[in-house]
XYZ file of C-alpha atoms in Angstrom:
626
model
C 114.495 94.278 64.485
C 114.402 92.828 60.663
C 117.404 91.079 60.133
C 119.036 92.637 56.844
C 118.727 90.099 53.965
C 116.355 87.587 55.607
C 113.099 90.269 56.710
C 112.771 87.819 59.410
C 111.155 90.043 62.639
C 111.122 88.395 65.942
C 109.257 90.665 68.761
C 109.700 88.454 72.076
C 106.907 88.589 74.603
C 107.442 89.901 78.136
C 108.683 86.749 80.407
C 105.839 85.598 82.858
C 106.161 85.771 86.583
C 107.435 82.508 87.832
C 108.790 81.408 91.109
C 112.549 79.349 91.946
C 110.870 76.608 94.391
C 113.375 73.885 93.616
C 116.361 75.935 95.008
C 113.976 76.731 98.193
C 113.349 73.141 98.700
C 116.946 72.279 98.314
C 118.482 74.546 100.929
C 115.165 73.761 103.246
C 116.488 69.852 102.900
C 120.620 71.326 103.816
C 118.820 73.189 106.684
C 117.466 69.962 108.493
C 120.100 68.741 109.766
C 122.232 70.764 112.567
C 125.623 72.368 111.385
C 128.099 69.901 112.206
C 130.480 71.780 114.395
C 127.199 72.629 116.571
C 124.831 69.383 117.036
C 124.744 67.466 119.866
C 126.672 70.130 122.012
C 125.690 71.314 125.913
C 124.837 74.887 125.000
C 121.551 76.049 123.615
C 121.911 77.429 119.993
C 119.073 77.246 117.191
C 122.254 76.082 114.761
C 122.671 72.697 116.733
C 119.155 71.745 117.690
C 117.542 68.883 116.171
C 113.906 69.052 114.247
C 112.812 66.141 116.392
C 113.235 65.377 119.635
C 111.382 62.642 121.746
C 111.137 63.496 125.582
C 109.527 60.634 127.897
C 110.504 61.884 131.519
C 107.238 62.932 132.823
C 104.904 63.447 129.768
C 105.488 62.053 126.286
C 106.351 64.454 123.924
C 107.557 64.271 120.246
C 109.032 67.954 119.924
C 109.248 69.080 116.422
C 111.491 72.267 116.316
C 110.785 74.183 112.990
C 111.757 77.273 114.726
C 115.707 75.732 114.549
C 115.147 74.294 111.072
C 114.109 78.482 109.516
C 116.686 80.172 111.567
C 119.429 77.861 109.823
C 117.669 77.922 106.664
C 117.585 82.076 106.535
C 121.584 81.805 108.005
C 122.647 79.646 104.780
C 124.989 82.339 102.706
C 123.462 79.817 99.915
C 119.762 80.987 101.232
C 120.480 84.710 100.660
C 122.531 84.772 97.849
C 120.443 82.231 95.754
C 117.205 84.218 96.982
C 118.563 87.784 96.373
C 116.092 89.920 93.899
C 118.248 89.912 90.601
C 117.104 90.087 87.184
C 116.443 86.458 85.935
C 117.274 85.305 89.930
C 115.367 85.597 93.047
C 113.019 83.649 94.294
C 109.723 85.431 92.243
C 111.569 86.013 88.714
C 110.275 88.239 86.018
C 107.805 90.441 88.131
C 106.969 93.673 87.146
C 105.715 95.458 89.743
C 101.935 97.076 89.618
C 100.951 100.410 89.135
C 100.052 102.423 92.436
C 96.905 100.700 94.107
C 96.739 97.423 92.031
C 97.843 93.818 92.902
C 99.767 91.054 91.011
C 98.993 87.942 91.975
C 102.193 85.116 90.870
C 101.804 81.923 91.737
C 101.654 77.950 89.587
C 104.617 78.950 87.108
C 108.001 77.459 88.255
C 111.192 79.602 86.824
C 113.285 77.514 83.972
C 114.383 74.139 85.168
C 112.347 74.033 87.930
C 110.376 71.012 86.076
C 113.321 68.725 86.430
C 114.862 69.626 89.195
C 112.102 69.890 91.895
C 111.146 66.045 91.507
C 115.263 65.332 93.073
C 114.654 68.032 95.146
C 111.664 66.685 97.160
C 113.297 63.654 97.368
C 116.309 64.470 99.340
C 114.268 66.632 101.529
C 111.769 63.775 102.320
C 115.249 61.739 102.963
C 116.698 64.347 104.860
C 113.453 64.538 107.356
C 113.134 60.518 107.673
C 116.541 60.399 108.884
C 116.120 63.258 111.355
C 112.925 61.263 112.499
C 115.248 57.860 112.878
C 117.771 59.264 114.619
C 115.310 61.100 117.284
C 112.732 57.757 117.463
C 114.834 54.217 116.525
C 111.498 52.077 117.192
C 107.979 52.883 115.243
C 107.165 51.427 118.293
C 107.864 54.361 120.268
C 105.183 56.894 118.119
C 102.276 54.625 118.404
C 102.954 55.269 122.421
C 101.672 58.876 121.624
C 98.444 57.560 120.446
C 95.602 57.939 123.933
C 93.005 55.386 124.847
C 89.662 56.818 126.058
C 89.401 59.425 123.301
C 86.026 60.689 124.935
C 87.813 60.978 128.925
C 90.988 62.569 127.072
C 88.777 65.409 125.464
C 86.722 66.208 128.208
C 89.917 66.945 130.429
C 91.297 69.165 127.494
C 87.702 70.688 127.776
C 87.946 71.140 131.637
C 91.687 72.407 131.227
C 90.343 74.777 128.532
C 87.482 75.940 130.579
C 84.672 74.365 128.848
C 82.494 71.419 128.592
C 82.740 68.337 126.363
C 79.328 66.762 126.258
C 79.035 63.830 123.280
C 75.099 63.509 123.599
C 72.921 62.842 120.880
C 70.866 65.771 119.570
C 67.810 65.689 117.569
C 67.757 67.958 114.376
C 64.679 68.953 112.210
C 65.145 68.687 108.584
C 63.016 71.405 106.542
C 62.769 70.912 102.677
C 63.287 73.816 100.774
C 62.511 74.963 97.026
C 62.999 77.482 95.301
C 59.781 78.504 93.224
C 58.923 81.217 90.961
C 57.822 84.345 92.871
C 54.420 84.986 90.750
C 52.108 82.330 93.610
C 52.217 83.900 96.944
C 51.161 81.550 100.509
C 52.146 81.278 103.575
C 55.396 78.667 103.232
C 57.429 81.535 101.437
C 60.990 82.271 104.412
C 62.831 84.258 101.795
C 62.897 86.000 98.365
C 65.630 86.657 95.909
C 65.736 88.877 93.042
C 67.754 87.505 90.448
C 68.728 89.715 86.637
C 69.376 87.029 84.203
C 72.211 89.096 82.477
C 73.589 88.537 79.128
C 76.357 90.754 77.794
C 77.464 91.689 74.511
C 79.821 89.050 73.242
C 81.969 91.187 70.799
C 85.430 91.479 71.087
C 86.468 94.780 72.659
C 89.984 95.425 71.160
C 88.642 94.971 67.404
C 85.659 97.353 68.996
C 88.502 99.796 70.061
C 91.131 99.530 67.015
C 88.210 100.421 64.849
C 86.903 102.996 66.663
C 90.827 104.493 67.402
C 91.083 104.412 63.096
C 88.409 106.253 62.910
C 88.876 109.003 65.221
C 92.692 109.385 63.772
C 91.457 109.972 60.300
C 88.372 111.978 60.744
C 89.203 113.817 64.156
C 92.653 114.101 64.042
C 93.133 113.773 60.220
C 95.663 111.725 60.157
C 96.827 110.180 56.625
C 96.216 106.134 55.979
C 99.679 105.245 56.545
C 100.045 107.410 59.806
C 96.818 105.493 61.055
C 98.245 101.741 59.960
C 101.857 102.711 61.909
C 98.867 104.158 64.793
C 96.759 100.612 65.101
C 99.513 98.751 64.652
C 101.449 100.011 68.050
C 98.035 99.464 70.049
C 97.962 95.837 68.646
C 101.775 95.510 69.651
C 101.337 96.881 73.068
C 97.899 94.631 73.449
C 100.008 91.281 73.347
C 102.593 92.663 75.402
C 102.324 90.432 78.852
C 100.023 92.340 81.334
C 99.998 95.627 78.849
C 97.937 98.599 80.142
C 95.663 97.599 77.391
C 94.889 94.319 78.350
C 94.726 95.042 81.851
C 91.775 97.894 80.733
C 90.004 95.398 78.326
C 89.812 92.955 81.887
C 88.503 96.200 83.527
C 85.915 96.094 81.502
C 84.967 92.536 81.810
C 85.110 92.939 85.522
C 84.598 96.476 87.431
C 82.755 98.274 84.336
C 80.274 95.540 84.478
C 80.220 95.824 88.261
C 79.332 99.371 88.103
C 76.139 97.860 85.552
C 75.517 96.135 88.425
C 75.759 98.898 90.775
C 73.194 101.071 89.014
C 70.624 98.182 89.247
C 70.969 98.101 92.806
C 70.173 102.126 92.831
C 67.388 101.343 90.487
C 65.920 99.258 92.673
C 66.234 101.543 95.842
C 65.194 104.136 94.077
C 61.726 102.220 93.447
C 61.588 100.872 96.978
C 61.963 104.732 98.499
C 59.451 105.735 95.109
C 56.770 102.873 96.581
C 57.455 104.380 100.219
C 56.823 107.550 99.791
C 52.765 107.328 99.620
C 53.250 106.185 103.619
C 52.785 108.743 106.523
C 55.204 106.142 108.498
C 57.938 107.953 110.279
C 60.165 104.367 109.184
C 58.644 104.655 105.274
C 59.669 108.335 105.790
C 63.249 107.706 107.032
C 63.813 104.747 104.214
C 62.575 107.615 101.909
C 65.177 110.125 102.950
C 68.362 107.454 103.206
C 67.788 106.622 99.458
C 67.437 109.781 98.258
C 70.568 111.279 100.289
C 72.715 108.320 98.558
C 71.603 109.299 95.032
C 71.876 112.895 95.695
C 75.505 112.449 96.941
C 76.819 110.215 94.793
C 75.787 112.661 91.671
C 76.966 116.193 93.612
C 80.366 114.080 94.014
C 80.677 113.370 90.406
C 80.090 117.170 89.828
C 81.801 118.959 92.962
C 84.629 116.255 93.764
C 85.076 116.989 97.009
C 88.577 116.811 98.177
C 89.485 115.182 101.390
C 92.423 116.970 103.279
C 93.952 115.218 106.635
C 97.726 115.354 105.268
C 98.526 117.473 108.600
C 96.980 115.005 110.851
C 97.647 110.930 108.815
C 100.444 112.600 106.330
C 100.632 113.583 103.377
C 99.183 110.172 101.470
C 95.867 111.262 103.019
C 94.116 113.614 100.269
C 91.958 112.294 97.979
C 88.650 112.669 95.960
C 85.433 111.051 97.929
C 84.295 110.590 93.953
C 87.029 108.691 93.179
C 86.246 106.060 96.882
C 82.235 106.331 95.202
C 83.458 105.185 92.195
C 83.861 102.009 93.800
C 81.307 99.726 93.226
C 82.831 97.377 96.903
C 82.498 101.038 98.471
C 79.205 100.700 98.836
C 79.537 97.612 101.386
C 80.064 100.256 104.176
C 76.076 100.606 104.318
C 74.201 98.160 106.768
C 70.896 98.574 104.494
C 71.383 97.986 100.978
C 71.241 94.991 98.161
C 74.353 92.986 96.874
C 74.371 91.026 94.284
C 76.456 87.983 93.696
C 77.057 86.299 90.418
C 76.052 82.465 90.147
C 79.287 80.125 89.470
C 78.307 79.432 86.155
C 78.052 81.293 83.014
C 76.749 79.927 79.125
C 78.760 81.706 76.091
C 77.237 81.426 72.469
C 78.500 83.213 69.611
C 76.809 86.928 70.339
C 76.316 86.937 73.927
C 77.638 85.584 77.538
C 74.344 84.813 79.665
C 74.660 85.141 83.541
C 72.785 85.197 86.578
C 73.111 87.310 89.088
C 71.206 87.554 92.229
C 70.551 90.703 94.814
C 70.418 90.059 98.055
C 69.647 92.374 100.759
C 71.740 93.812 103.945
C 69.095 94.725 106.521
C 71.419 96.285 109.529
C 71.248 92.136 110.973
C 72.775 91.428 114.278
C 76.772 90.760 113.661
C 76.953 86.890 115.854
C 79.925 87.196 116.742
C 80.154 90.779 118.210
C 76.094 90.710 119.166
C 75.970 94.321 117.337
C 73.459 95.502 114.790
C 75.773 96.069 110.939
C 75.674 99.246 111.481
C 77.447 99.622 114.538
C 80.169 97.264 114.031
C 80.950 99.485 110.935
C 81.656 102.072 112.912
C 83.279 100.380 115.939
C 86.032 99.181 112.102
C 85.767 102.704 111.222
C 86.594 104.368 115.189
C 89.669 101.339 115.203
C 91.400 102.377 112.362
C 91.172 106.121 112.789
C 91.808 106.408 116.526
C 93.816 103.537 117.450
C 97.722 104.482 118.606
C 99.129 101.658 116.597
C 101.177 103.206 114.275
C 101.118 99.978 111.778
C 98.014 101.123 110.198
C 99.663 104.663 109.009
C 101.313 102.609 106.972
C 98.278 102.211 105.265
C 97.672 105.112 103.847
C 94.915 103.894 101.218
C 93.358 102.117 104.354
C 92.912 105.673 105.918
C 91.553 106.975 102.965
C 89.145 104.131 102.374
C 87.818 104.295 106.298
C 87.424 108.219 105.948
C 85.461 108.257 102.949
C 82.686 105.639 104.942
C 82.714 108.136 107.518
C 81.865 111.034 105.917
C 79.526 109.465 103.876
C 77.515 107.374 106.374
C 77.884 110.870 108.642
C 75.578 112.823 105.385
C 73.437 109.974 104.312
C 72.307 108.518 107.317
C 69.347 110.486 108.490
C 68.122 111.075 112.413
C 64.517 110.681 113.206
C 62.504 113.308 113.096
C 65.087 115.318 110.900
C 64.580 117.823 107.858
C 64.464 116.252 104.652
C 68.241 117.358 103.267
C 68.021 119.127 99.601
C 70.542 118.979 96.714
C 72.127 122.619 97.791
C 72.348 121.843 101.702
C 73.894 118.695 101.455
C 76.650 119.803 99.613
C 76.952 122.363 102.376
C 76.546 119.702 104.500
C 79.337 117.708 102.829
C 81.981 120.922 102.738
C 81.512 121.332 106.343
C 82.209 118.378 107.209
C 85.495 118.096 104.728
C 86.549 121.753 106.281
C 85.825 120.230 109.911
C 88.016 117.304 109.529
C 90.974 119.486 107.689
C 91.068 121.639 110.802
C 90.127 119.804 114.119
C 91.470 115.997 112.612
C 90.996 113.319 115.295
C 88.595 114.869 117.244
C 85.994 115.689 114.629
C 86.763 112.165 113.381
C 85.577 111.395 117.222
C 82.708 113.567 117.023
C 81.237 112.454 113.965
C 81.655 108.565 114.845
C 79.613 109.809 118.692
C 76.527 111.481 116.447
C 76.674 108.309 114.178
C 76.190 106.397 117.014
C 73.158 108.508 118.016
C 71.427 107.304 114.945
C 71.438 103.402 115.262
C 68.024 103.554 115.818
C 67.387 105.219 112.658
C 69.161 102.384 110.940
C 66.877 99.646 112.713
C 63.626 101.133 111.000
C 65.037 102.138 107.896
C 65.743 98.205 108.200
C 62.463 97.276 109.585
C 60.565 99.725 106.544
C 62.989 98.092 103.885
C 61.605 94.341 104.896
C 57.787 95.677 105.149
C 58.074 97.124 101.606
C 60.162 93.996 99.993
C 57.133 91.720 101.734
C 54.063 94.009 100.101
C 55.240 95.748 97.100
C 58.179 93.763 95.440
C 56.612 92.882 92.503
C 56.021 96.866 91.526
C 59.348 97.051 92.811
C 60.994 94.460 90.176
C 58.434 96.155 87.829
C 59.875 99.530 87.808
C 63.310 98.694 88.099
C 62.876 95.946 84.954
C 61.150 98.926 82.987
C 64.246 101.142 83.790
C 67.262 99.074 83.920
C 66.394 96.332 81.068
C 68.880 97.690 78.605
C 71.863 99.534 79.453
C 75.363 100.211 77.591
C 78.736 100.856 79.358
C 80.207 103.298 76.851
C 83.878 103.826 76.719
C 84.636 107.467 75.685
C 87.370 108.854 73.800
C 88.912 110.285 76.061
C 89.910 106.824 77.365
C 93.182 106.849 74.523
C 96.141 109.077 75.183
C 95.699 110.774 71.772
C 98.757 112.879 71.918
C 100.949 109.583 72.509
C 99.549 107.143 70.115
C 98.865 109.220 67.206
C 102.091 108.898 64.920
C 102.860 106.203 67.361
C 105.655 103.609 66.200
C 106.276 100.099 67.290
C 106.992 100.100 70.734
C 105.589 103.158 72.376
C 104.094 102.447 75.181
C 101.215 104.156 77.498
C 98.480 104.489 75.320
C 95.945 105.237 77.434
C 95.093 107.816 79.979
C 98.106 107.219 83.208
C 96.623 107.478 87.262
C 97.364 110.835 88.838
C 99.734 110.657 91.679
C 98.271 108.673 94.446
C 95.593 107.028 92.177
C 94.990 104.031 90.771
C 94.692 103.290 87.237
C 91.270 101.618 87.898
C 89.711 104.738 89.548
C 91.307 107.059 86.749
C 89.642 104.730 83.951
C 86.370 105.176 85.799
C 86.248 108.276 84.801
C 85.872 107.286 81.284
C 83.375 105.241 81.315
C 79.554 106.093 81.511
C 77.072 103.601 82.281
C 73.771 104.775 79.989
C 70.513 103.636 78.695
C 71.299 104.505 75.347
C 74.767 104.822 73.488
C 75.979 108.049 73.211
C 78.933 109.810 71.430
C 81.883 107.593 72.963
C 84.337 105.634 71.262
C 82.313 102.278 71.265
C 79.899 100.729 73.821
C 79.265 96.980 75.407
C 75.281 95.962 75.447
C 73.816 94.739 78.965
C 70.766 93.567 79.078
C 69.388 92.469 82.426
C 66.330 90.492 83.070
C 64.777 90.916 86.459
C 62.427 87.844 88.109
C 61.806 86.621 91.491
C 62.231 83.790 92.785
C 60.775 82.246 96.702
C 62.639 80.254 98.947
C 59.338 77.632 100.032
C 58.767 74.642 102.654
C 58.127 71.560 100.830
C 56.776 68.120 102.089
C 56.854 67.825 106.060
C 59.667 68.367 108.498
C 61.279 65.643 109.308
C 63.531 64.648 112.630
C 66.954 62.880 113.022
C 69.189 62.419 115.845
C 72.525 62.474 115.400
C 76.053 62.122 117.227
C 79.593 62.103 117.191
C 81.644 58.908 116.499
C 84.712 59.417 118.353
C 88.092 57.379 117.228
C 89.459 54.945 119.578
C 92.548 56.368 119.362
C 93.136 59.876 119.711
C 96.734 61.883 119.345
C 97.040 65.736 119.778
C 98.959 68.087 117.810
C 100.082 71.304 119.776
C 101.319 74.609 117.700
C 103.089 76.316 120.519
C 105.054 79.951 119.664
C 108.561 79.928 121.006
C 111.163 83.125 119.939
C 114.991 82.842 119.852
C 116.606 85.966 121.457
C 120.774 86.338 121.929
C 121.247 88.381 125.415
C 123.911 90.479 126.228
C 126.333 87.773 127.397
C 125.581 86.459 123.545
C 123.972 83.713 125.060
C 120.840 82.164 123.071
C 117.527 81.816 125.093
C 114.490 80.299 123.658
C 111.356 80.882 125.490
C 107.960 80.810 125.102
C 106.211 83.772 123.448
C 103.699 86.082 125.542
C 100.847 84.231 126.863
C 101.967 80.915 125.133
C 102.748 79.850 129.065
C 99.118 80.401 130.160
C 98.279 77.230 127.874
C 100.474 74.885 129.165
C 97.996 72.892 130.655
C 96.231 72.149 127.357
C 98.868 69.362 126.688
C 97.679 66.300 127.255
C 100.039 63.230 128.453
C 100.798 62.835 125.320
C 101.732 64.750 122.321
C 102.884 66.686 119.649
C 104.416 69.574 119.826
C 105.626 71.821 116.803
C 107.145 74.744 118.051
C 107.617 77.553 115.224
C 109.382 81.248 115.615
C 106.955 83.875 116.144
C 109.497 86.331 114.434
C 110.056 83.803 111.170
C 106.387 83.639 110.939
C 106.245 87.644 110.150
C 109.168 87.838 107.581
């Protein structure tokens, strides 16, 4: 507030997030060393073991017991006291927490004093860990005996042990030039095509966009006075430097997901012409491609109309109801499908005074074979899908929004995914379609769930040759394709709509007030509820200002250049060789209140993988989850 005779007006920014490491580092470096009333004694306890211990009976072994070193660490009354959430304490200070659905991310900011104290800090703890080394090996002497000779013989007994081969041959490689070259020459050395959008966005600046626009609704719209609208502008500026306001977190919305969703509608645009370029073919694949695409566009626009509300709060609780238009609104939601492009945006970006030029390049999933599982896409998505929503472990209910994200993939794989040989579904019978399903899943839960995923499964054959059509039409007809979509999708505008501005709160506003703009519904994000006003269109319409796009669409082929040439190649092994074993171990008191400390489940099974010689850090499976 003014200060009464001066006018002096200081308006502090919100603290940033920063984190206390020094005072971490400080009690790890007390923690290193056993209490003194428990070292060196006969009975087991995680308070009196050392970090290091060197054990040459049978095997050599340098033990390093972090397990001991956390459990006193976490015991210090110094530990939980110093680490205790607090206002101005703790170890993350100054964190305010996200709204519902949204992450903060705190990290490279050290709290107050941190910069002179963390130097010392390090220090003592490197001390503290030398001396526990000294006292457990006296000779350097003694650690170079960990080192093994015959580093090939060593690792093909870990190999055998292991139940595997080591083989150090030579193999011969071919090395294949590649270029890229511009898409306009076809011949026979093209292996792969990318459609790039060289993208150049608006450079303006947003806020001075919205201020203006706000002024101008709150004296024409609302008719507000000049001094009413001044008090007005001059909150949303206030709030707008306020660290991580809701206005700068919605003017990095729309530098991020609003230009995703530009990004989204190309990729419809240019299904849209593949299934258009299709449809001339009296292929049962061209006709199945056809039908996919258009069941995708029809949804997505009955669920912007209709909604669709998903009900399973009887059968996951009662987190689980949502909108599938709010999941669609997603431009990542669209991963779920095993056929469909994805663009990625190139590393590197060039700014000039009135526009930021990008390139970003679409890539296409065809339903390929997952290498690790040996599955086509589309059956490993369900496979994620049937985990989730039928597995017994009770962790993932505690996931709610993981729930909600799996159902909505079901239901809409289950409507746009077509059989063979199947009707072609209209704009009217899908959304019966759609309700059934919602009204199935509502009443029978789990076992519709199971259902559905079983007739899914039924139709992985329909996914390979909507697959195999896609590739056949990208290899003939991809220039029309890039044609048509360029011709539709070369200018577009993401307008922001009034509606975006909680009217009601920031007209009259004072300095302050906070909440300007529309707030998430219960259970919602703010992201998904901003979606909603937003429209991506070709031409500006009545909104409260819009951001230019412009996308330029070229090809570009991947070609063999020069001749292939051959190398042979193989692996220089050290002569030296010393292994490093992470081995789980778990500290549990028994009834007697006597400490045990025994290898975690299956840990035993890999004994054998030690070799005779070396290091072992044990850690504490249960520290490792806190």
């Amino acid at each position: 507030m003014p200060s009464q005779g001066t006018g002096a007006n200081v308006d502090p920014r919100s603290l940033k997030p920063s984190i206390d490491l020094a005072t971490v580092i400080e009690l790890l470096a007390q923690a290193i060393s056993p209490s003194n009333n428990q070292a060196n004694t006969d009975q087991l306890n995680p308070r009196g073991m050392q970090l290091f211990e060197f054990d040459e009976k049978q095997n050599k072994r340098l033990r390093i017991s972090t397990s001991a070193v956390m459990y006193r660490l976490f015991a210090q009354p110094k530990f939980k006291e110093a680490l205790k959430p607090a206002p101005g304490g703790g170890f993350i200070q100054n964190l305010s927490m996200p709204a519902y659905g949204n992450r903060s991310r705190v990290g490279g900011c050290l709290s107050d004093g941190n910069a002179t104290k963390l130097p010392g800090a390090i220090d003592r703890l490197m001390v503290a860990i030398d001396q526990a080394l000294n006292t457990a090996v006296p000779s350097d002497s003694i650690l170079s005996t960990l080192l093994l000779d015959e580093a090939e013989k060593q690792l093909k007994h870990l190999a055998k042990k292991a139940g595997t081969s080591f083989q150090n041959i030579a193999n011969t490689a071919n090395l294949i030039h590649l270029a890229f070259q511009a898409g306009d020459t076809k011949d026979n050395k093209s292996v792969a095509t990318v459609i790039c959008a060289r993208e150049r966005v608006e450079n303006t600046d947003y806020f001075e966009q919205m201020c203006s626009a706000a002024a101008e609704y709150l004296e024409n719209e609302l008719d507000n006075d000049e001094d009413d609208v001044n008090s007005s502008i001059a909150t949303l500026k206030e709030e707008k430097n306020r660290y991580d306001s809701q206005i700068e977190r919605f003017l990095n919305f729309l530098d991020d997901e609003a230009l995703s969703r530009v990004r989204l509608t190309i990729s419809f645009r240019i299904m849209e012409a593949i299934a258009e370029n299709s449809r001339s073919s009296n292929d049962p694949d061209y006709q199945l491609l056809v039908e996919y695409v258009n069941r995708i566009l029809t949804l997505v626009e009955s669920a912007k109309e209709e909604g669709y509300t998903v009900d399973l709060m009887t059968h996951f609780g009662s987190a689980v109801e949502f909108d599938l238009a709010d999941e669609l609104s997603k431009a990542t939601f669209y991963y779920c499908l095993a056929v469909w492009p994805e663009w990625k945006t190139q590393i590197f970006e060039q700014k000039t005074k009135n526009q930021v030029e990008r390139e970003v390049s679409y890539r296409f999933r065809v339903n390929g074979q997952n290498p690790e599982l040996g599955k086509p896409a589309f059956e490993v998505r369900l496979d994620q899908i049937r985990e989730y929503l039928l597995s017994n472990d009770e962790s993932s209910l505690q996931k709610p929004w993981e729930i909600c994200r799996r159902l909505a993939q079901l239901i809409f794989l289950a409507v746009v995914v077509p059989k063979t040989d199947e009707e072609p579904l209209t704009k009217e019978s899908l959304t019966e379609m759609v309700n059934q399903l919602l009204a199935n899943f509502k009443s029978q839960g789990t076992e519709a769930i199971r259902q559905t995923l079983e007739e899914l499964q039924e139709r992985s054959e329909s996914m390979k040759s909507i697959a195999k059509a896609l590739k056949e039409v990208l290899r003939d007809r991809r220039q029309k394709v890039i044609s048509q979509v360029q011709n539709r999708s070369s200018q577009q505008f993401i307008c922001v709509k009034s509606s975006i501005i909680n009217w009601d709160r920031l007209e009259g506003a004072t300095l302050g007030v906070r909440k300007l703009l529309v707030e998430p519904q219960e259970n919602t994000s703010e992201k998904v509820e901003w979606f909603k006003h937003i429209e991506i269109c070709e031409q500006p319409t009545k909104s409260l200002f819009s951001v230019k796009v412009t996308a330029e669409l070229s090809e570009y082929d991947l070609k063999t250049k020069d001749t292939i040439s051959k190398f042979r190649a193989k692996r220089l092994l050290p002569q030296k060789l010393l292994q490093v074993c992470w081995v789980p171990r778990s500290w549990q008191k028994g009834e007697d209140r006597q400490w045990t400390y025994q290898l975690s489940t299956n840990a035993s099974q890999f004994a054998g993988w030690a070799l005779s010689a070396a290091i072992i850090v044990e850690y504490d499976v249960e520290t490792v989850k806190r």
